[in-house]
Short mmCIF file of C-alpha atoms in Angstrom, two decimals:
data_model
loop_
_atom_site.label_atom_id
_atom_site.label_comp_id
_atom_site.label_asym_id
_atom_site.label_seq_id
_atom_site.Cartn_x
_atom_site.Cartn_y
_atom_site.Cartn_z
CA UNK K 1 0.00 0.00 0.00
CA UNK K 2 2.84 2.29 0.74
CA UNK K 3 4.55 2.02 -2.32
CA UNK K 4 1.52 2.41 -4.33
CA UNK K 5 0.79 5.85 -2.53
CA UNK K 6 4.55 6.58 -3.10
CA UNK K 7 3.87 5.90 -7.09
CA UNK K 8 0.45 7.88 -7.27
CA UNK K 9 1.91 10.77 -5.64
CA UNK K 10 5.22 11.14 -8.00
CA UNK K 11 3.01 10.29 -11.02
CA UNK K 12 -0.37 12.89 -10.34
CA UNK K 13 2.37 16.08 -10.48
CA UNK K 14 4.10 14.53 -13.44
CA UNK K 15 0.43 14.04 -14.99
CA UNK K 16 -0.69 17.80 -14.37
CA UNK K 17 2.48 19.22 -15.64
CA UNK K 18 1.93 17.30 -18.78
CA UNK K 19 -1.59 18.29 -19.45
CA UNK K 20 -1.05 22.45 -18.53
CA UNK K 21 -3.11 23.97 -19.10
CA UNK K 22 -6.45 21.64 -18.95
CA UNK K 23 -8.99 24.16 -17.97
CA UNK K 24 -9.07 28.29 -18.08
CA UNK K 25 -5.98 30.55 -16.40
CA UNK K 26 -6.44 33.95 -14.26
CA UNK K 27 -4.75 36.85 -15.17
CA UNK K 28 -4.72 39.22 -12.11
CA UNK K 29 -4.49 42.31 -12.98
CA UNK K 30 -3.90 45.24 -10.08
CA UNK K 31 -5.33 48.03 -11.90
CA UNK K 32 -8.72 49.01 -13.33
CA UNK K 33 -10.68 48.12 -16.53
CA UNK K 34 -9.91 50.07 -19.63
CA UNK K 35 -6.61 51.59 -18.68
CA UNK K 36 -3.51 51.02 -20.36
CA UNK K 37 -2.37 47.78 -18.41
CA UNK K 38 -5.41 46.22 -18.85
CA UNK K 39 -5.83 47.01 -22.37
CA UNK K 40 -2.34 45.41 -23.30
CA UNK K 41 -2.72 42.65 -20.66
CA UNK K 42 -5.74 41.85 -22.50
CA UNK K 43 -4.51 42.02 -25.97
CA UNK K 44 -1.37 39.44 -24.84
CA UNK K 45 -3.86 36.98 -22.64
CA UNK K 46 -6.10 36.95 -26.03
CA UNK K 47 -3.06 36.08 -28.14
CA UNK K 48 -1.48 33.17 -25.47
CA UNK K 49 -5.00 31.90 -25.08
CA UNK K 50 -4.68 30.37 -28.62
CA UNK K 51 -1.05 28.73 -28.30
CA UNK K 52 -2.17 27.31 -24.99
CA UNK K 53 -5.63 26.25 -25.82
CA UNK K 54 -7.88 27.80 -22.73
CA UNK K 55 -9.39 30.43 -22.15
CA UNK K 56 -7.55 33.58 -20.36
CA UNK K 57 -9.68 35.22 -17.89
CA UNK K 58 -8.66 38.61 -16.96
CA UNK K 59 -9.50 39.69 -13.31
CA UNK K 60 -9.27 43.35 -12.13
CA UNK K 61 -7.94 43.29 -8.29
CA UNK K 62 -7.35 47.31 -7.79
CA UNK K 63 -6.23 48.30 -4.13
CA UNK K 64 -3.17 49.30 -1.92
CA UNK K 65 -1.02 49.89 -4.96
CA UNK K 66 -1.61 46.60 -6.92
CA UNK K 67 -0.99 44.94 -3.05
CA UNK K 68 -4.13 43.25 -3.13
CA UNK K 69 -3.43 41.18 -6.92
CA UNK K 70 0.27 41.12 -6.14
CA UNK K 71 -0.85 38.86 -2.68
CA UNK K 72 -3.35 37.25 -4.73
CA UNK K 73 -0.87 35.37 -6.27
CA UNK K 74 1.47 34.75 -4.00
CA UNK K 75 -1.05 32.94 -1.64
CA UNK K 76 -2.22 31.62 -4.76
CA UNK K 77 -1.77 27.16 -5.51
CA UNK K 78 1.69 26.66 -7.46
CA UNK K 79 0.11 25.61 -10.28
CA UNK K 80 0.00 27.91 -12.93
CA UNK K 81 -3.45 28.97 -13.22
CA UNK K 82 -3.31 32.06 -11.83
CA UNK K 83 -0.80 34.46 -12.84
CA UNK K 84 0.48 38.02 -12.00
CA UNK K 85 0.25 41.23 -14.57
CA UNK K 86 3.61 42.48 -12.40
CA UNK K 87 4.76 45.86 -12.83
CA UNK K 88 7.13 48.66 -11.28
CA UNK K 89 4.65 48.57 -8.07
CA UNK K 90 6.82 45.22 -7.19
CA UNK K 91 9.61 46.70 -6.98
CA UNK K 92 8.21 49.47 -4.98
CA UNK K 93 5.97 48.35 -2.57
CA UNK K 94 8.63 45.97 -0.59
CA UNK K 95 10.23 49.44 0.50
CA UNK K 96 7.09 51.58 0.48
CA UNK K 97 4.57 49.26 2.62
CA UNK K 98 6.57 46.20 3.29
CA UNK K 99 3.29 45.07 5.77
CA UNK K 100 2.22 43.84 1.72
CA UNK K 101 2.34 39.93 0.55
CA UNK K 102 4.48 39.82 -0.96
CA UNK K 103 6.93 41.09 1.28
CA UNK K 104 10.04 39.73 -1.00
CA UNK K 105 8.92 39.52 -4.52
CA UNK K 106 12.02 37.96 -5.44
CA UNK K 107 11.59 34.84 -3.69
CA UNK K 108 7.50 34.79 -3.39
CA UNK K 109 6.97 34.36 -6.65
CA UNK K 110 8.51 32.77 -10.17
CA UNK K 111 8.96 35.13 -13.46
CA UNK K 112 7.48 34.15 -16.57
CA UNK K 113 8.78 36.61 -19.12
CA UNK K 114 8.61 39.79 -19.50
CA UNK K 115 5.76 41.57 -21.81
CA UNK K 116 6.39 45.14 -22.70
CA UNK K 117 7.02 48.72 -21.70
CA UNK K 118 5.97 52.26 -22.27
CA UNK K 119 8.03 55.58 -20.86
CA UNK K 120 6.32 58.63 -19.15
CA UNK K 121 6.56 61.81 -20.13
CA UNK K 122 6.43 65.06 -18.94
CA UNK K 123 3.68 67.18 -19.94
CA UNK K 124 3.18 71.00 -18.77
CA UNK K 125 0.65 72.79 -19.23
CA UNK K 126 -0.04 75.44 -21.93
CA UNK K 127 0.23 78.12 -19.02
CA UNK K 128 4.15 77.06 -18.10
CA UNK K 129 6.52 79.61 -19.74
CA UNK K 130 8.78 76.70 -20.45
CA UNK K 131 9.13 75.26 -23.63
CA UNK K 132 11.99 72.74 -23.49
CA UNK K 133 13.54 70.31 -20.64
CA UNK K 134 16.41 72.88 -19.90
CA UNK K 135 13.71 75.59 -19.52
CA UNK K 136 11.60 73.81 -17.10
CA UNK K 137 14.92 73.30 -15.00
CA UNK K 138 15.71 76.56 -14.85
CA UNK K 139 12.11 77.57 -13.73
CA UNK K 140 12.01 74.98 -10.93
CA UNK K 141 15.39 76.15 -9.67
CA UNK K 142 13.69 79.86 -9.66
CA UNK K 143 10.91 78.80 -8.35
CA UNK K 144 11.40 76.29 -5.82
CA UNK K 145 8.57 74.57 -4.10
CA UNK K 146 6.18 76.49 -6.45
CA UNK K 147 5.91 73.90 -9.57
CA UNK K 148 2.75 71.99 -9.23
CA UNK K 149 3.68 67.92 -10.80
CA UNK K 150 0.63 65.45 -10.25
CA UNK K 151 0.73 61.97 -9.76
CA UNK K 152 -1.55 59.36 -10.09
CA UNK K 153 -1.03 58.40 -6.34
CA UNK K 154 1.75 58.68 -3.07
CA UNK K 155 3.93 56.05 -4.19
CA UNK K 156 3.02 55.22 -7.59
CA UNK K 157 5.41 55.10 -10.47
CA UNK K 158 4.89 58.60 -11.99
CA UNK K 159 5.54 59.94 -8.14
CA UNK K 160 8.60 57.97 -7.64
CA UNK K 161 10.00 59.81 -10.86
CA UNK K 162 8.77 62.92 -9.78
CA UNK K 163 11.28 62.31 -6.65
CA UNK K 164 14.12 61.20 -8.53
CA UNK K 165 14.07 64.24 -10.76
CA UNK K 166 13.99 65.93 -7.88
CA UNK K 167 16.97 64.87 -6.39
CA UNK K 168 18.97 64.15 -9.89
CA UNK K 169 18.28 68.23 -11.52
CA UNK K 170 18.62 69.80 -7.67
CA UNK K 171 15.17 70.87 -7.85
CA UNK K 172 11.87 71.03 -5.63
CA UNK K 173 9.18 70.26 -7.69
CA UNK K 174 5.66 69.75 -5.35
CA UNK K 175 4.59 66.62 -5.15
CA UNK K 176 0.12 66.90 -5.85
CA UNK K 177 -1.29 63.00 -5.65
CA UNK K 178 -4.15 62.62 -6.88
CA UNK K 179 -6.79 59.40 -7.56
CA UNK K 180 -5.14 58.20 -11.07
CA UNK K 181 -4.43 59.95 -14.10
CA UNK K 182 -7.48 61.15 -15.39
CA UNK K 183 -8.24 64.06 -12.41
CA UNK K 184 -4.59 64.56 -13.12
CA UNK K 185 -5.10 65.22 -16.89
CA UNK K 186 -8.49 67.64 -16.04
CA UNK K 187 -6.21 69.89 -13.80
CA UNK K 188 -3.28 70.24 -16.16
CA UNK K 189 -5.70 71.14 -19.50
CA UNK K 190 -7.51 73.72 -16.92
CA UNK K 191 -4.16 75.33 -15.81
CA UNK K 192 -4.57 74.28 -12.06
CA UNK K 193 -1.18 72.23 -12.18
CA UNK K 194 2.10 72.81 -14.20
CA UNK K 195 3.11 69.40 -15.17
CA UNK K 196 3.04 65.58 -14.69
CA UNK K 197 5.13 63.02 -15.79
CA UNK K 198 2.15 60.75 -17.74
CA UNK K 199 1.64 57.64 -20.12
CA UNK K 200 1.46 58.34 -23.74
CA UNK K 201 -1.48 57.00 -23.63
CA UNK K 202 -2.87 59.87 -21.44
CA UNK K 203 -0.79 62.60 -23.23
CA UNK K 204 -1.99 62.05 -26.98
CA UNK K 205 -5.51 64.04 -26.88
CA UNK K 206 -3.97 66.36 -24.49
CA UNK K 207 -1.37 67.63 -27.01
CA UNK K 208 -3.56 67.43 -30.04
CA UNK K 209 -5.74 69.94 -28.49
CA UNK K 210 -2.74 71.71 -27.73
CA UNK K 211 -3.94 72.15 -24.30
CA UNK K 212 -0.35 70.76 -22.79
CA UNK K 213 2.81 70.27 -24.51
CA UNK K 214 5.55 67.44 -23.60
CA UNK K 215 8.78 68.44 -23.12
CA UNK K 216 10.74 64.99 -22.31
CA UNK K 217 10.26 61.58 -22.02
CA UNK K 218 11.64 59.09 -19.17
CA UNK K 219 12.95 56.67 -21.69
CA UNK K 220 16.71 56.06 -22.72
CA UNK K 221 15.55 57.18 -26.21
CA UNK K 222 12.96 59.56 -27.76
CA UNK K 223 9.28 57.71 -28.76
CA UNK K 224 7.89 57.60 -32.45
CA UNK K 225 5.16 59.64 -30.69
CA UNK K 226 6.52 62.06 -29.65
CA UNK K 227 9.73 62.56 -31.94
CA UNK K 228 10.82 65.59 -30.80
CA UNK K 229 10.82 65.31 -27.28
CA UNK K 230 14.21 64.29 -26.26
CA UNK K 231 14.95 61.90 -23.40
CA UNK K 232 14.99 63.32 -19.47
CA UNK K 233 18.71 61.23 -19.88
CA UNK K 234 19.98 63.89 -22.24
CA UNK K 235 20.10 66.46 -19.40
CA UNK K 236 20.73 64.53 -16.78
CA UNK K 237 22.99 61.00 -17.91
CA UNK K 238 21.62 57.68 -16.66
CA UNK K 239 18.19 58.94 -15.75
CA UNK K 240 15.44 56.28 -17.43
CA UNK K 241 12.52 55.08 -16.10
CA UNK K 242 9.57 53.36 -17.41
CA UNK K 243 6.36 51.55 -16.96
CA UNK K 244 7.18 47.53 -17.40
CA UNK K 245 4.39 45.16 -17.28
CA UNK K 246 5.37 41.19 -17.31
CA UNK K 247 4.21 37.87 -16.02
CA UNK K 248 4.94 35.89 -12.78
CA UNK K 249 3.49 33.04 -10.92
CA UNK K 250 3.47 32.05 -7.18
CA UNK K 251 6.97 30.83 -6.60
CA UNK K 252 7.17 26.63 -6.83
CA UNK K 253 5.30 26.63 -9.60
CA UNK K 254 6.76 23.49 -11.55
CA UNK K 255 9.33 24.63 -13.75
CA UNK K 256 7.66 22.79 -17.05
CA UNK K 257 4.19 25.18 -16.34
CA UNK K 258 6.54 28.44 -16.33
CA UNK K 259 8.53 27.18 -19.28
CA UNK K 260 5.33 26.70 -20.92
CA UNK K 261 3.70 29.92 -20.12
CA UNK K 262 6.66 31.64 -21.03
CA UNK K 263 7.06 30.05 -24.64
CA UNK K 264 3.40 30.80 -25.32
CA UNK K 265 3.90 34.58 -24.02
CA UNK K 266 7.12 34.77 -26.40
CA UNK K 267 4.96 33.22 -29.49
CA UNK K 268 2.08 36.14 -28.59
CA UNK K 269 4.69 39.08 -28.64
CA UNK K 270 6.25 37.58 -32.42
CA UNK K 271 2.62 38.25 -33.46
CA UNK K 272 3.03 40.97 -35.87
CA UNK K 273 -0.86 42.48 -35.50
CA UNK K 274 0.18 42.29 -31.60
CA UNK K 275 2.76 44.43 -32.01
CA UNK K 276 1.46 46.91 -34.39
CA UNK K 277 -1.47 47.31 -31.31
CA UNK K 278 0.74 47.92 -29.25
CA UNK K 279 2.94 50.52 -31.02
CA UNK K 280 -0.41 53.01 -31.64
CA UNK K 281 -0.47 52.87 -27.84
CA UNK K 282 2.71 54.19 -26.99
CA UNK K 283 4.29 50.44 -25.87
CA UNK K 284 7.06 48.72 -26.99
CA UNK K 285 6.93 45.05 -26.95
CA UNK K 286 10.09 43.61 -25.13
CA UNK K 287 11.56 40.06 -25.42
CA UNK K 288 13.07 38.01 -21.84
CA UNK K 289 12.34 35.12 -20.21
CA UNK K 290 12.41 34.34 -16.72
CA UNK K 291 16.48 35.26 -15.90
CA UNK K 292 15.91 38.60 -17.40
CA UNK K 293 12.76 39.32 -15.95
CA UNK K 294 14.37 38.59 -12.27
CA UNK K 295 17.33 40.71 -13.09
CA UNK K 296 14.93 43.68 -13.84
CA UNK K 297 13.07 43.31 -10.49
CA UNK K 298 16.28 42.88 -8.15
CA UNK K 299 18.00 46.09 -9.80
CA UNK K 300 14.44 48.18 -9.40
CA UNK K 301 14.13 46.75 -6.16
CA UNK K 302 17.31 48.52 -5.24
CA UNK K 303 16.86 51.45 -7.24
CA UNK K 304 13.39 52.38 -6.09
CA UNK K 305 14.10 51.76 -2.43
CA UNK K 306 16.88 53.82 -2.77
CA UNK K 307 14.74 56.58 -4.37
CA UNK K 308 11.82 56.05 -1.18
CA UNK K 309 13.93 56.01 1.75
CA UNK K 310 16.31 59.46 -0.08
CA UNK K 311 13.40 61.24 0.33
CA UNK K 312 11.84 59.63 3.25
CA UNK K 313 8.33 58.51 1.77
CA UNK K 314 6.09 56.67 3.90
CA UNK K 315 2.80 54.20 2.88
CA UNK K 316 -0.61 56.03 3.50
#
């Protein structure tokens, strides 16, 4: 009887790896419907869902700065049914409210691969005198304290780079938080904030209407969209920062279910319609498996904790 058990138990794992997937997978996704993340996480999940055969179902867990989906997953079965939209907030929120699940991202959870990226950029309004990146530097430093930059939340991405612009151009830009981007967006086109640093995806209508202009973006490189805005890293070296999104699991996950996650996500991103999606949104679609994945978390881990406790942030 004992070695029977002993034979049903090695085979039954064996037997599930082998079938993956056998019935529908769970995105989580820690932000709301119809926003950029979403959107994209959607267009990938529809894409994977063919290679793999099941559906994708995409579930919208919003709270405590994607907390709530991030400890989802973690306390989720090792299987690979349910699986992590991961972004910067990973890196973040170990630092910023370690009280989170999960409290070490690193070693909670396995990555899959990683998906793609799009930069901010910073948008003023049509009121700021400035008209380039060097301009808006020079007004801060005459002005300090007196620059009003949104962001979509104390501790979200956009206010992280707001802090680390601070501290790499020597200036004192005030920090406004506000519930997302939209409000955000509102208050620059009425001329009741100076700037924000923004998605593309939020920027576009702004700027056709000419009601804001963008000055820089936050990637290493200047966007198709917005061609002549150069890169924050032209004026001050190294700076780049932008908005990854990418897939994990709950760490143990079998090593055959992530390998096969991570082939399908690679065969979604090669899809040239995919791609073309993407690029009208501002994204760019990136290629890494697991290794690189976990190399980007543990050095934005580090960087973004060293950007929190500089200028002493604290969780809400």
């Amino acid at each position: 009887m004992s070695l029977l058990y002993a034979v049903t138990v090695h085979v039954a794992p064996a037997a599930a790896q082998a079938s993956y997937p056998d019935r529908p997978i769970r995105f989580v996704v820690g932000y709301a419907a119809g926003g950029l993340t979403d959107v994209t996480t959607r267009l990938v999940a529809e894409r994977m869902s063919r290679d793999l055969g099941q559906p994708i179902i995409i579930e919208n867990k919003t709270g405590a700065a994607t907390g709530v989906a991030s400890t989802a997953v973690a306390q989720s079965d090792p299987d690979g049914y349910t699986v992590l939209l991961g972004t910067p907030s990973l890196a973040i929120n170990p630092t910023l409210q370690p009280g989170w699940t999960p409290k070490d991202p690193m070693n909670e959870l396995s990555p899959v691969g990683l998906m793609c990226e799009s930069p901010f950029v910073l948008m003023v309004s049509s009121g700021v005198p400035a008209k380039t990146l060097d301009e808006f530097v020079a007004l801060a430093k005459a002005k300090p304290g007196q620059l009003n930059v949104a962001s979509s939340g104390n501790g979200s991405v956009n206010h992280l780079i707001l802090e680390m612009f601070n501290r790499r151009a020597g200036v004192q830009l005030a920090h406004i938080p506000y519930r997302g981007a939209a409000p955000a967006v509102v208050d620059i086109i009425a001329g009741r904030l100076d700037a924000t640093f923004a998605t593309p995806q939020d920027v576009i209508p702004v700027v056709e209407q000419k009601a804001a202009r963008v000055l820089a973006v936050t990637s290493a490189e200047p966007i198709s969209l917005f061609p002549d805005a150069p890169s924050v890293a032209r004026l001050l070296p190294g700076f780049r920062s932008v908005f990854w999104q990418a897939l994990f699991v709950r760490a143990g996950t079998p090593s055959p279910i992530v390998e096969r996650l991570a082939a399908a996500l690679r065969v979604a991103l090669e899809d040239p319609a995919l791609r073309a999606k993407m690029k009208e949104r501002g994204v760019t679609v990136l290629s890494g498996g697991p290794r690189e994945l976990g190399t980007l978390l543990a050095d934005e881990t580090k960087m973004w904790g060293d950007v929190i406790r500089s200028a002493g942030l604290r969780s809400e």
